[in-house]
JSON list of C-alpha atoms in Angstrom, two decimals:
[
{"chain": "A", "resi": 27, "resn": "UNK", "atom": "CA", "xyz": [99.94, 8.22, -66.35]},
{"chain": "A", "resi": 28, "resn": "UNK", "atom": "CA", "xyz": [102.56, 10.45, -67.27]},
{"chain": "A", "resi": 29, "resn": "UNK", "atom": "CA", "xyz": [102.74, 14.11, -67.98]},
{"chain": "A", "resi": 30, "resn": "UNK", "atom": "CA", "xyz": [105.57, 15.85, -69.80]},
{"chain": "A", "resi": 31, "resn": "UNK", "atom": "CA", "xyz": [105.00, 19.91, -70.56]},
{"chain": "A", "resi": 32, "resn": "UNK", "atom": "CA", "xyz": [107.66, 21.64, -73.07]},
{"chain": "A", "resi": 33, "resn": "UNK", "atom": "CA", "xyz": [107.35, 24.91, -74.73]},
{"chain": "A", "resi": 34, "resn": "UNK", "atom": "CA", "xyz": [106.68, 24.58, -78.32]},
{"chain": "A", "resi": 35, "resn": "UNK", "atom": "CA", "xyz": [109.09, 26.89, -79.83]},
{"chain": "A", "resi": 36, "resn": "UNK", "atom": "CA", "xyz": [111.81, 29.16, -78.88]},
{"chain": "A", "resi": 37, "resn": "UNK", "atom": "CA", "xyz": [113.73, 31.68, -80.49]},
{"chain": "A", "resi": 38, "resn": "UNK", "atom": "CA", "xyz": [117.28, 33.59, -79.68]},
{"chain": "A", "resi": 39, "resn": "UNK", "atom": "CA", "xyz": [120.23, 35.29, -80.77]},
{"chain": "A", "resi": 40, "resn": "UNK", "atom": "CA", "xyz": [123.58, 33.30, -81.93]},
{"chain": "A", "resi": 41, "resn": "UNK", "atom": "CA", "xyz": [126.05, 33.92, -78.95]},
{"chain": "A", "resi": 42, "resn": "UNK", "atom": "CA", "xyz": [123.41, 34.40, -76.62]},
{"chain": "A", "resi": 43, "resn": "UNK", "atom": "CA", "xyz": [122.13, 32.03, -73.45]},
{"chain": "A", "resi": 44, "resn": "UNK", "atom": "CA", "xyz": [118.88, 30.11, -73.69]},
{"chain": "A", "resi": 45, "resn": "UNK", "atom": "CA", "xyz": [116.73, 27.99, -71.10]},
{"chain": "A", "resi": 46, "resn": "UNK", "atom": "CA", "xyz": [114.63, 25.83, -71.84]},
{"chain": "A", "resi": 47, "resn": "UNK", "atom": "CA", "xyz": [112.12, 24.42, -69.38]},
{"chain": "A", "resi": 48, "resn": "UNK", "atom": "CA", "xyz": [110.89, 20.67, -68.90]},
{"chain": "A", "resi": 49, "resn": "UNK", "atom": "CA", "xyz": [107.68, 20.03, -66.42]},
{"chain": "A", "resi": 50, "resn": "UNK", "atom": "CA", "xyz": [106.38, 16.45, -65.75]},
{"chain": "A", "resi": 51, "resn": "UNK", "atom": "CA", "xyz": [104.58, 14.45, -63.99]},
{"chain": "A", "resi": 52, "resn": "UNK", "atom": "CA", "xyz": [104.89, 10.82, -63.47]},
{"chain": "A", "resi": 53, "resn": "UNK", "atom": "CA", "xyz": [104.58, 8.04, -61.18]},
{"chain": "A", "resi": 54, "resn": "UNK", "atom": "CA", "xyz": [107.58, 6.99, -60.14]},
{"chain": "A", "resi": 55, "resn": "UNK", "atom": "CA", "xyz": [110.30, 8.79, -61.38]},
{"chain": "A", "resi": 56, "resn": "UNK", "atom": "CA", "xyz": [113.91, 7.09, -62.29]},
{"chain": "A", "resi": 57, "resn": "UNK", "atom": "CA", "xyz": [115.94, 9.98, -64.40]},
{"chain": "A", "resi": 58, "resn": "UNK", "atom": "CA", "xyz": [115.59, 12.69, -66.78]},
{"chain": "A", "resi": 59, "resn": "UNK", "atom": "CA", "xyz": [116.83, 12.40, -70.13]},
{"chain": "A", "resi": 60, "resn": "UNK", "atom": "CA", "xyz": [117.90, 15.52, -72.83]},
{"chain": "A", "resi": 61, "resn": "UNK", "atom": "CA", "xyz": [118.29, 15.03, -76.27]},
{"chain": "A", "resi": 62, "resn": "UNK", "atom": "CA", "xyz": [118.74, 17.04, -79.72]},
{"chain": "A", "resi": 63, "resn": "UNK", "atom": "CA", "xyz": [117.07, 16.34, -82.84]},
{"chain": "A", "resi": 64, "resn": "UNK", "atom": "CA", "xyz": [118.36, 18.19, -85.99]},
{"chain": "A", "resi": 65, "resn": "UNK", "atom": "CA", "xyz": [115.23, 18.49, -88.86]},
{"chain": "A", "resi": 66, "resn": "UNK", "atom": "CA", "xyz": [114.48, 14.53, -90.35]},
{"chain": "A", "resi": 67, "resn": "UNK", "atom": "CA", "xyz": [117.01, 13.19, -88.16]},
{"chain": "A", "resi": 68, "resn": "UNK", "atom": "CA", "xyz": [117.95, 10.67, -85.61]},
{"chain": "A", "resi": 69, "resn": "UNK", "atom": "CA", "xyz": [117.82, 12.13, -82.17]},
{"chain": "A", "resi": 70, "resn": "UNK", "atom": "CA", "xyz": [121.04, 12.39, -80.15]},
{"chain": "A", "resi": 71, "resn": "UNK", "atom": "CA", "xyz": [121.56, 12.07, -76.46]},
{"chain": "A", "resi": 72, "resn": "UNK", "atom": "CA", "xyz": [122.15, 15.25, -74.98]},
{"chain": "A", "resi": 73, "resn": "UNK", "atom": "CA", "xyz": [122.51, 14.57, -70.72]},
{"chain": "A", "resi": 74, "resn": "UNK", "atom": "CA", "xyz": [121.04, 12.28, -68.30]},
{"chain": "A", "resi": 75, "resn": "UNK", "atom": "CA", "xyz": [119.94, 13.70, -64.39]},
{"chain": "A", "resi": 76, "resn": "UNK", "atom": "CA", "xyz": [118.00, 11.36, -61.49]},
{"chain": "A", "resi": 77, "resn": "UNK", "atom": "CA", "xyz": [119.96, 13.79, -58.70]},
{"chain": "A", "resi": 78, "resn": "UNK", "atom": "CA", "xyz": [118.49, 17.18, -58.11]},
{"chain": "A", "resi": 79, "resn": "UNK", "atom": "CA", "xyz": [121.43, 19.82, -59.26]},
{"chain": "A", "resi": 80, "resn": "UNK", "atom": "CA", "xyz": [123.00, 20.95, -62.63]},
{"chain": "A", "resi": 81, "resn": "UNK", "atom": "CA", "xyz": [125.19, 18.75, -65.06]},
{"chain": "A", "resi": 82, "resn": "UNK", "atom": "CA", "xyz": [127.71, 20.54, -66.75]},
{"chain": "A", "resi": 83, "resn": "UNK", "atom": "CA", "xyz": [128.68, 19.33, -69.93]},
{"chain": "A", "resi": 84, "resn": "UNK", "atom": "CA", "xyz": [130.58, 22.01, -72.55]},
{"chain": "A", "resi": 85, "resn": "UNK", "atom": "CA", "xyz": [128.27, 24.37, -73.55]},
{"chain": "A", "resi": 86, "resn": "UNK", "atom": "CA", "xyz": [125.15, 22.53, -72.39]},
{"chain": "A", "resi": 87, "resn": "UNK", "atom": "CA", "xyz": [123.86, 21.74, -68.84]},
{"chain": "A", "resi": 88, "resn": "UNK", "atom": "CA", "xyz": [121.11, 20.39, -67.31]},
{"chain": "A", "resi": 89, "resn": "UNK", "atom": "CA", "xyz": [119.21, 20.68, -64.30]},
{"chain": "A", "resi": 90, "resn": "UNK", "atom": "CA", "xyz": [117.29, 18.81, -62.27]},
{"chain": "A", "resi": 91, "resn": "UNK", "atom": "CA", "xyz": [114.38, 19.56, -58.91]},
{"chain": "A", "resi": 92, "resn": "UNK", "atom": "CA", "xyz": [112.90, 16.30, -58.04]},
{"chain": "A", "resi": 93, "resn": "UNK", "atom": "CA", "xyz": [110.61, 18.26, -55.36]},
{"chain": "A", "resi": 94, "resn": "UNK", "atom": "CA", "xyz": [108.80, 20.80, -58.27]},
{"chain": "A", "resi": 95, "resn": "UNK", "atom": "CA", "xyz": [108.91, 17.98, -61.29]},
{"chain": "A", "resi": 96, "resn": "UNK", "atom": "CA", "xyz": [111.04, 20.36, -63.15]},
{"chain": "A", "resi": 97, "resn": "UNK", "atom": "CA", "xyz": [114.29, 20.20, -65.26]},
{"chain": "A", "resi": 98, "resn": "UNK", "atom": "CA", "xyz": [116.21, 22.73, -67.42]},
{"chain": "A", "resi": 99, "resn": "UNK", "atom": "CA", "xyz": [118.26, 22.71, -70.62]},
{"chain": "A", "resi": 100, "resn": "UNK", "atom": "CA", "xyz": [120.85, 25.61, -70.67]},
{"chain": "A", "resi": 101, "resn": "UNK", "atom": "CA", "xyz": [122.82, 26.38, -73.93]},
{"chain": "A", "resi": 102, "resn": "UNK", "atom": "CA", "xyz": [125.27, 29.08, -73.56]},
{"chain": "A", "resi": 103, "resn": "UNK", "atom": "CA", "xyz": [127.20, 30.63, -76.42]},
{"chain": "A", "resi": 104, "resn": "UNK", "atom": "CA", "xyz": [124.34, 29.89, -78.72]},
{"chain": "A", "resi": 105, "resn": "UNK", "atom": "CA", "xyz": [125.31, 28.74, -82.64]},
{"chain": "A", "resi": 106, "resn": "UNK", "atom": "CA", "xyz": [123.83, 28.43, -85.69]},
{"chain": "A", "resi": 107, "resn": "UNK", "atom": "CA", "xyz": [123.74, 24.91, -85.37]},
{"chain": "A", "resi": 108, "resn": "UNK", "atom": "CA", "xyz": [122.20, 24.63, -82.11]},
{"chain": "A", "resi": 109, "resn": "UNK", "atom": "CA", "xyz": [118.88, 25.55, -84.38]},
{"chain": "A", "resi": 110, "resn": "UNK", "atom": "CA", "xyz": [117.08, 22.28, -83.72]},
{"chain": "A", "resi": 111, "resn": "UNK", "atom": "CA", "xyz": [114.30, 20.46, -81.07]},
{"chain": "A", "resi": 112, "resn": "UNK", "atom": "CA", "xyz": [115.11, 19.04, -78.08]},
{"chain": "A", "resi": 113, "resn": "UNK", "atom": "CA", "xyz": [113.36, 16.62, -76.43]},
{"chain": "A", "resi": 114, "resn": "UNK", "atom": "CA", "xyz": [112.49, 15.92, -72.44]},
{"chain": "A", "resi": 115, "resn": "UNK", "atom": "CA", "xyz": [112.22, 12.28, -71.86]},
{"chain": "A", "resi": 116, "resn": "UNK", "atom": "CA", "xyz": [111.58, 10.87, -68.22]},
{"chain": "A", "resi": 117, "resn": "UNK", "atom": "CA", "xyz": [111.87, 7.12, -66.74]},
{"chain": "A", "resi": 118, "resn": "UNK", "atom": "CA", "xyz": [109.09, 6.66, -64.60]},
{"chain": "A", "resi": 119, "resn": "UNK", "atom": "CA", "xyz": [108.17, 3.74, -62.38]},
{"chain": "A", "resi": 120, "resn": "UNK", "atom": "CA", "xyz": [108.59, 0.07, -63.02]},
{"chain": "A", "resi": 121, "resn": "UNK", "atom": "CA", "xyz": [106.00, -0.91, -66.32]},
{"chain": "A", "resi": 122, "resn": "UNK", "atom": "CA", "xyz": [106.54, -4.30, -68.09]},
{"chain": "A", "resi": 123, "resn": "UNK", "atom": "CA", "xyz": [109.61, -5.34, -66.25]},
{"chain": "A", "resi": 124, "resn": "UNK", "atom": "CA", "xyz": [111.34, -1.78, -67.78]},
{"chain": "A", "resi": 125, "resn": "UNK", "atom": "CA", "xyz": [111.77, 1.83, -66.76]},
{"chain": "A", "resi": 126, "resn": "UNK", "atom": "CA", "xyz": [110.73, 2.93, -70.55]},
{"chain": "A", "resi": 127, "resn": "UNK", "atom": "CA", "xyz": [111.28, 6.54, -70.51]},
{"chain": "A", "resi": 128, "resn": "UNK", "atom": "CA", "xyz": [108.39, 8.80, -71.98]},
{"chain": "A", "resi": 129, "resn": "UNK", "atom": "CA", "xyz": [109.01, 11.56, -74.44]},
{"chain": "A", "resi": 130, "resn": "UNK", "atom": "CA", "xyz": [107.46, 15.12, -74.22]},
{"chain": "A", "resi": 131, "resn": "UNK", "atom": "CA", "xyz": [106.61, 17.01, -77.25]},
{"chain": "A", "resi": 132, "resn": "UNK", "atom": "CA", "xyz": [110.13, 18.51, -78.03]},
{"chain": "A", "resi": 133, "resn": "UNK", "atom": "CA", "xyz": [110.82, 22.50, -78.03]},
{"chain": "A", "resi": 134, "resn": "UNK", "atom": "CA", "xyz": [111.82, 24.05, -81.50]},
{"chain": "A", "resi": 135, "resn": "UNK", "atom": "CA", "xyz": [114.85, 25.99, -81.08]},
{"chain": "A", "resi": 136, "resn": "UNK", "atom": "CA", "xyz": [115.53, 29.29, -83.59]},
{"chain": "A", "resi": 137, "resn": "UNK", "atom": "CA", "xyz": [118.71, 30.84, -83.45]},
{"chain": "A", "resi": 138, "resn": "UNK", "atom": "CA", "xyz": [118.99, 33.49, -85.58]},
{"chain": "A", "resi": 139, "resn": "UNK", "atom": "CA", "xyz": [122.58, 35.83, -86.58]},
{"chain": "B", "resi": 18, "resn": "UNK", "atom": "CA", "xyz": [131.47, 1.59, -86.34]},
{"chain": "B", "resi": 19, "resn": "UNK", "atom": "CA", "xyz": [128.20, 0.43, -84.18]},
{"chain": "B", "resi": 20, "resn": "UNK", "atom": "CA", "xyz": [124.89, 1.82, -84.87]},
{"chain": "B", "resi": 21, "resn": "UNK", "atom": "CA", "xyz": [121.45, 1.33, -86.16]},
{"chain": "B", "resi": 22, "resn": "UNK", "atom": "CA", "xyz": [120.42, 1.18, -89.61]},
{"chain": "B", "resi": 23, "resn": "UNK", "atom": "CA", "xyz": [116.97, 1.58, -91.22]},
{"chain": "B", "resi": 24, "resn": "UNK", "atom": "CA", "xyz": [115.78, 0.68, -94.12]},
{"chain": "B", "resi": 25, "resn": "UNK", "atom": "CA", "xyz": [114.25, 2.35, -96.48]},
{"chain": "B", "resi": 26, "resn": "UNK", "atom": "CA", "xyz": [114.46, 6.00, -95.46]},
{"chain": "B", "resi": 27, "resn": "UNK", "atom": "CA", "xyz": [111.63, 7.03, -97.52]},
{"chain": "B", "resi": 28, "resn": "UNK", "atom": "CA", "xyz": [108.97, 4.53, -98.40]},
{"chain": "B", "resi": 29, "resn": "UNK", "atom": "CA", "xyz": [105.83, 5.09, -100.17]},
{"chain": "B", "resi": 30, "resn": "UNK", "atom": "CA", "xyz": [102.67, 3.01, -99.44]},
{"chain": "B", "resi": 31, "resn": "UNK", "atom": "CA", "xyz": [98.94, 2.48, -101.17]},
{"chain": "B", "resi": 32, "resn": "UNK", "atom": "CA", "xyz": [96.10, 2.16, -98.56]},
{"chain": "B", "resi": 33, "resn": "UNK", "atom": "CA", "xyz": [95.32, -1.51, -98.20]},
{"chain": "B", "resi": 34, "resn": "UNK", "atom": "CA", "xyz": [98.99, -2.84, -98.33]},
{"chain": "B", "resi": 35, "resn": "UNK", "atom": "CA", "xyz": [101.35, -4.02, -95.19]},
{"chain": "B", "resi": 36, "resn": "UNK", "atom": "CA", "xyz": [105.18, -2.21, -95.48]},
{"chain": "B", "resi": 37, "resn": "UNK", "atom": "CA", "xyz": [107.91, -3.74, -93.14]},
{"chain": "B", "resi": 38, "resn": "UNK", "atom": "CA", "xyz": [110.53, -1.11, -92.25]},
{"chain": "B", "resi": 39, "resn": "UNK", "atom": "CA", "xyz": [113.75, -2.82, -91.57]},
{"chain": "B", "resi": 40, "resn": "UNK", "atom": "CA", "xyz": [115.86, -2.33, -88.10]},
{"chain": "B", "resi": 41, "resn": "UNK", "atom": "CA", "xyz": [119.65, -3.49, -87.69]},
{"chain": "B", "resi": 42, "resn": "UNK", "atom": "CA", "xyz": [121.90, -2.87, -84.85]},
{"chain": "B", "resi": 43, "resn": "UNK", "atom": "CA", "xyz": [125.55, -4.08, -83.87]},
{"chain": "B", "resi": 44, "resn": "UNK", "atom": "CA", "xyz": [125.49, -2.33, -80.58]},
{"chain": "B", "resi": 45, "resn": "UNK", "atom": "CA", "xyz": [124.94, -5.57, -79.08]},
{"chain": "B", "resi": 46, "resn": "UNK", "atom": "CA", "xyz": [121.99, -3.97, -76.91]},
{"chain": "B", "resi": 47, "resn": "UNK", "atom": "CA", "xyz": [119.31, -5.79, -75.57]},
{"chain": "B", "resi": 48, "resn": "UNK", "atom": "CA", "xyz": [116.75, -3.53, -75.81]},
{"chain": "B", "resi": 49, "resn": "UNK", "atom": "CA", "xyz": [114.96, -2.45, -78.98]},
{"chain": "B", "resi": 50, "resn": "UNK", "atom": "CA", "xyz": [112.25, 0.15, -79.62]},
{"chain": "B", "resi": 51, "resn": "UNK", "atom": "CA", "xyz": [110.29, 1.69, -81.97]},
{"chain": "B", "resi": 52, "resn": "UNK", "atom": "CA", "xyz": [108.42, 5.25, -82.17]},
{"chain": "B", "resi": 53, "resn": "UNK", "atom": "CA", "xyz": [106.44, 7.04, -84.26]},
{"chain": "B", "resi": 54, "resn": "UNK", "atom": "CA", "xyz": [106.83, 10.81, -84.52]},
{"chain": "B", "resi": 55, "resn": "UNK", "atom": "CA", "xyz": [104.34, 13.03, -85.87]},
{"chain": "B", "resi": 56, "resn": "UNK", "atom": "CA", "xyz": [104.71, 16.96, -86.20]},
{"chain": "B", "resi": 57, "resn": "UNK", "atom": "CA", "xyz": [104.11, 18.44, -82.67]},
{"chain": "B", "resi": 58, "resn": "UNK", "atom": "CA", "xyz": [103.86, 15.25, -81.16]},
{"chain": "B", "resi": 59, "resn": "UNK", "atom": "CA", "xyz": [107.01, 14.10, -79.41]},
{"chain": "B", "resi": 60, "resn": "UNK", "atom": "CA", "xyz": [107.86, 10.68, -79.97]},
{"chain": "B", "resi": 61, "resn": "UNK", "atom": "CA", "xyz": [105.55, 7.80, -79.14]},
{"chain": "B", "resi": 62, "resn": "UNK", "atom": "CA", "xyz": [106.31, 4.61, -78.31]},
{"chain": "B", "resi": 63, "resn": "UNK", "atom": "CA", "xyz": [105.13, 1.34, -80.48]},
{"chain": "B", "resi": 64, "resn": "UNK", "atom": "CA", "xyz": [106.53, -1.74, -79.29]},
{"chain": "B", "resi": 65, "resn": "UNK", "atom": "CA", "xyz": [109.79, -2.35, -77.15]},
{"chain": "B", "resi": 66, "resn": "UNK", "atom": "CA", "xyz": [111.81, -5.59, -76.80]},
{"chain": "B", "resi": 67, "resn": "UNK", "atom": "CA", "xyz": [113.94, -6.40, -74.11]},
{"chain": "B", "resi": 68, "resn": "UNK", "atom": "CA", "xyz": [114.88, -10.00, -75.22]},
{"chain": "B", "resi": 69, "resn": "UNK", "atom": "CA", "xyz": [114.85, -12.36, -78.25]},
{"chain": "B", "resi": 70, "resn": "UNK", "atom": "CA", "xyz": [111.63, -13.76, -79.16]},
{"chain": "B", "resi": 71, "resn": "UNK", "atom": "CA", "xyz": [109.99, -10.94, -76.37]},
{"chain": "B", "resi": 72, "resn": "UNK", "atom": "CA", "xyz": [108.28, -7.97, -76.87]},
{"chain": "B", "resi": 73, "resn": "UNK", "atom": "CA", "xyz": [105.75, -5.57, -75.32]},
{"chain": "B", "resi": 74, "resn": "UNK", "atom": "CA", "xyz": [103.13, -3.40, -76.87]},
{"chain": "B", "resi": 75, "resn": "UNK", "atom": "CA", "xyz": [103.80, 0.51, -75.86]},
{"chain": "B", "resi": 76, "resn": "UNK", "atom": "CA", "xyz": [101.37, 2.93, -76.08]},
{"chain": "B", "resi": 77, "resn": "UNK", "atom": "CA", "xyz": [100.21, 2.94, -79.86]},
{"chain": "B", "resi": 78, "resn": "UNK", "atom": "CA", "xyz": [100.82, -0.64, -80.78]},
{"chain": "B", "resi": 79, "resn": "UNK", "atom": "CA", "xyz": [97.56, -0.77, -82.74]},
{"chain": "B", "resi": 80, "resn": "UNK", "atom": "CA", "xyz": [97.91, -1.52, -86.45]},
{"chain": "B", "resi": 81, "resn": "UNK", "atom": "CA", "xyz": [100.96, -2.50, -85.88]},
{"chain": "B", "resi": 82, "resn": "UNK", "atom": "CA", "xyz": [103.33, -5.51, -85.46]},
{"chain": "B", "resi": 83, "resn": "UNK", "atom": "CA", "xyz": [106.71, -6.66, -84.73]},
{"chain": "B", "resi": 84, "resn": "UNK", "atom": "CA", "xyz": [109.22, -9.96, -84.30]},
{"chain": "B", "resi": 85, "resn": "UNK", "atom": "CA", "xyz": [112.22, -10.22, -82.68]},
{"chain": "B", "resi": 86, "resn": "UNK", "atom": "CA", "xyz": [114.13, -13.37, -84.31]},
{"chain": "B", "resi": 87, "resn": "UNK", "atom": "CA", "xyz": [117.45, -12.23, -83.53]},
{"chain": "B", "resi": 88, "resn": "UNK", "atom": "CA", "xyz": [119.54, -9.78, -81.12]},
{"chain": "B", "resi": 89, "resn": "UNK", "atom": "CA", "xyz": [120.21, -7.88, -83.70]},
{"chain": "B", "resi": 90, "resn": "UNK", "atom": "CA", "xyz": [116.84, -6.88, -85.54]},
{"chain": "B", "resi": 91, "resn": "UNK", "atom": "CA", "xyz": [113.68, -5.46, -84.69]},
{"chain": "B", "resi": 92, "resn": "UNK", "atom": "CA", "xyz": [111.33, -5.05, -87.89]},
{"chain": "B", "resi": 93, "resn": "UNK", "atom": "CA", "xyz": [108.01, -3.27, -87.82]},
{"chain": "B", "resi": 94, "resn": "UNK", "atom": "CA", "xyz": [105.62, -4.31, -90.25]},
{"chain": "B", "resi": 95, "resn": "UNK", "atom": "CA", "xyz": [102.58, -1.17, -90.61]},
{"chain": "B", "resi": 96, "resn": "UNK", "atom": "CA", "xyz": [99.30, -2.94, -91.55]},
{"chain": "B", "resi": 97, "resn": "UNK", "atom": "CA", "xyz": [96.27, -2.06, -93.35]},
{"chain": "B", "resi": 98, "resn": "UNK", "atom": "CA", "xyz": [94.42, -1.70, -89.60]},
{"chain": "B", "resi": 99, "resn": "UNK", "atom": "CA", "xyz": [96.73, 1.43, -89.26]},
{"chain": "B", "resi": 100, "resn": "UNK", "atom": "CA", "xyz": [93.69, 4.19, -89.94]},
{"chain": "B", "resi": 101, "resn": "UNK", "atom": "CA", "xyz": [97.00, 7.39, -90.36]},
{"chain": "B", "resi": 102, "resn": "UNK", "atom": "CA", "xyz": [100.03, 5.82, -91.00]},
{"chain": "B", "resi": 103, "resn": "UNK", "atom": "CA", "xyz": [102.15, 8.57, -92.56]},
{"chain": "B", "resi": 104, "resn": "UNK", "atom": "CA", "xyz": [104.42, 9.22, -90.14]},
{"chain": "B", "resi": 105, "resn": "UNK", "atom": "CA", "xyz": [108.59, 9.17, -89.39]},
{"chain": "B", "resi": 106, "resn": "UNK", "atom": "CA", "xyz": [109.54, 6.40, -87.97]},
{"chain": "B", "resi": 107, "resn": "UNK", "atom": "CA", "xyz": [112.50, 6.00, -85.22]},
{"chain": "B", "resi": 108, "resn": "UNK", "atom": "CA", "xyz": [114.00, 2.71, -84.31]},
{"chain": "B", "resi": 109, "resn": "UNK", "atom": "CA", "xyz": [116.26, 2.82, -81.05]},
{"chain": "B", "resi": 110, "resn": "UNK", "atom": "CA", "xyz": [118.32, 0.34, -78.87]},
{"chain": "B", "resi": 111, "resn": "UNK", "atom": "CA", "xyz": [119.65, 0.62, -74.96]},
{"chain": "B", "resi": 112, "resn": "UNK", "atom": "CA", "xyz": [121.46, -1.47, -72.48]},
{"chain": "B", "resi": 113, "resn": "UNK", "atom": "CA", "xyz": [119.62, -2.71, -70.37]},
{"chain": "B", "resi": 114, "resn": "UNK", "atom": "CA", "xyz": [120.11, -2.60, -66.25]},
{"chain": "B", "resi": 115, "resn": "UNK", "atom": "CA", "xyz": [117.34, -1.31, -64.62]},
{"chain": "B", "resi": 116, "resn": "UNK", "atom": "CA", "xyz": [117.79, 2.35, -63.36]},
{"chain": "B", "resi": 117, "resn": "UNK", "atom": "CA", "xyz": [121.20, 2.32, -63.82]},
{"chain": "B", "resi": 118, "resn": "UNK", "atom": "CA", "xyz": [122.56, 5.78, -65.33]},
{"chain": "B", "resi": 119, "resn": "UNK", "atom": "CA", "xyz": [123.40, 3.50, -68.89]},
{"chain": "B", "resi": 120, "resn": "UNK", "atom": "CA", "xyz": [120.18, 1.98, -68.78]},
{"chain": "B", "resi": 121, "resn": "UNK", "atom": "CA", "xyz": [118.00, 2.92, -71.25]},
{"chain": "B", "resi": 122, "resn": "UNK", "atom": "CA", "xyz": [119.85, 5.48, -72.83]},
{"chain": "B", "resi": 123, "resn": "UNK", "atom": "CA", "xyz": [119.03, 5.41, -76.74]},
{"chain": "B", "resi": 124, "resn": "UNK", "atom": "CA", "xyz": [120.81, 5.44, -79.62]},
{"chain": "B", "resi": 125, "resn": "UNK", "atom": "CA", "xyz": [118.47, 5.94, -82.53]},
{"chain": "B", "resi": 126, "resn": "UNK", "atom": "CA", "xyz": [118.19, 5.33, -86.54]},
{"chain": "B", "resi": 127, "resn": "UNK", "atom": "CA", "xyz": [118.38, 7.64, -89.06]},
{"chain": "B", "resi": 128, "resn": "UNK", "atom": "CA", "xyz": [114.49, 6.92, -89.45]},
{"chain": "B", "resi": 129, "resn": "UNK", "atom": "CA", "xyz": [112.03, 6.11, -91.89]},
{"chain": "B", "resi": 130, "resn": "UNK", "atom": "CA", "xyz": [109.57, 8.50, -94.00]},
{"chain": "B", "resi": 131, "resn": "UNK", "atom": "CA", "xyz": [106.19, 6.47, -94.52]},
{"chain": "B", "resi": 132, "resn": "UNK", "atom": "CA", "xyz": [104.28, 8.37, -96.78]},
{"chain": "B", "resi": 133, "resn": "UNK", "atom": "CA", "xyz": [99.97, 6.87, -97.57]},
{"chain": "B", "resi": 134, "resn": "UNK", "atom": "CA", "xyz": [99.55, 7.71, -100.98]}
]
């Protein structure tokens, strides 16, 4: 089976930084995905990580420890319109002929002027 | 421009009666999916295809069915053996490749609102 832990809901400044943390466990494990999800809308890719280390990518990076099952999302120069969830997904093992990856619950992001 | 398209965004539904929701994509991707998302539930997976005339049940395929005619569409039809089905429903579609850093990234739909009146 497979195990994804997000916090529900996290608040911070505009202009600040803000982590947010991504457990799981799976068996097998094939990549970590990141995406964003504005309120009653379509999910967007945010960053992709199978290596352990940190993806930079603009104002968002993500990071990646094989060894503790643990990934990070870190927005920096937090905006108004970074107010939104955002979703761990991971790619476990080999099911069906696929590496389908499995979604956690998705943080709720605040940021507030 | 590619993408997906669903159809209809919000759809309204009395118990007893099967709704299709509509998927259309001109990615040309091989891989379809659909999920169900529920407040403070993530997303859950339905049914995937990988291939025309293929398809695999995920993890909440009950009540539910799909067809996969052609490359390019992927409809669910919600049945009256779904007990809850009130839900927002996402339709995605990847490469596929295998693990691959491409592979199975999704692109999603705009969804669709099914509300049980």
């Amino acid at each position: 089976g497979q195990n994804i832990d997000q916090p529900t809901e996290m608040t911070a400044t505009e202009g600040a930084i803000v982590q947010i943390n991504c457990t799981y466990q799976t068996s097998g494990f094939n990549g970590l995905f990141w995406y964003q999800q504005h309120a009653g809308e379509a999910p967007t890719f945010l960053s992709y990580n199978v290596l352990d280390g940190l993806e930079e990518k603009g104002r968002f990076s993500s990071f990646l420890s094989r060894s503790k099952g643990y990934s990070y999302l870190l927005l920096k120069e937090l905006q108004m319109k970074d107010s939104a969830s955002y979703l761990c997904a991971v790619r476990g093992g080999l099911s069906g002929g696929s590496y389908i990856p499995t979604f956690g619950r998705g943080t709720s992001l605040i940021v507030h002027p | 421009d590619g993408g997906i398209t669903q159809s209809p965004k919000y759809l309204f539904r009395k118990e007893g009666q099967n709704v299709t929701l509509s998927c259309e994509q001109n990615l040309n991707h091989d891989a379809m999916y659909w999920y169900r998302q529920d407040p403070g539930q993530g997303l859950r997976l339905i049914y995937y295809s990988q291939i025309v005339n293929d398809f695999q049940k995920g993890d909440i395929a009950e009540g539910y069915s799909v067809s996969r005619e052609k490359k390019e569409s992927f409809p669910l039809t919600v049945t009256s053996a779904q007990k809850n089905p009130t839900a927002f429903y996402l339709c995605a579609s990847s490469i596929m490749g295998g693990r691959t850093s491409g592979a199975n990234v999704l692109t999603f739909g705009a969804g669709s609102r099914l509300t049980v009146l």
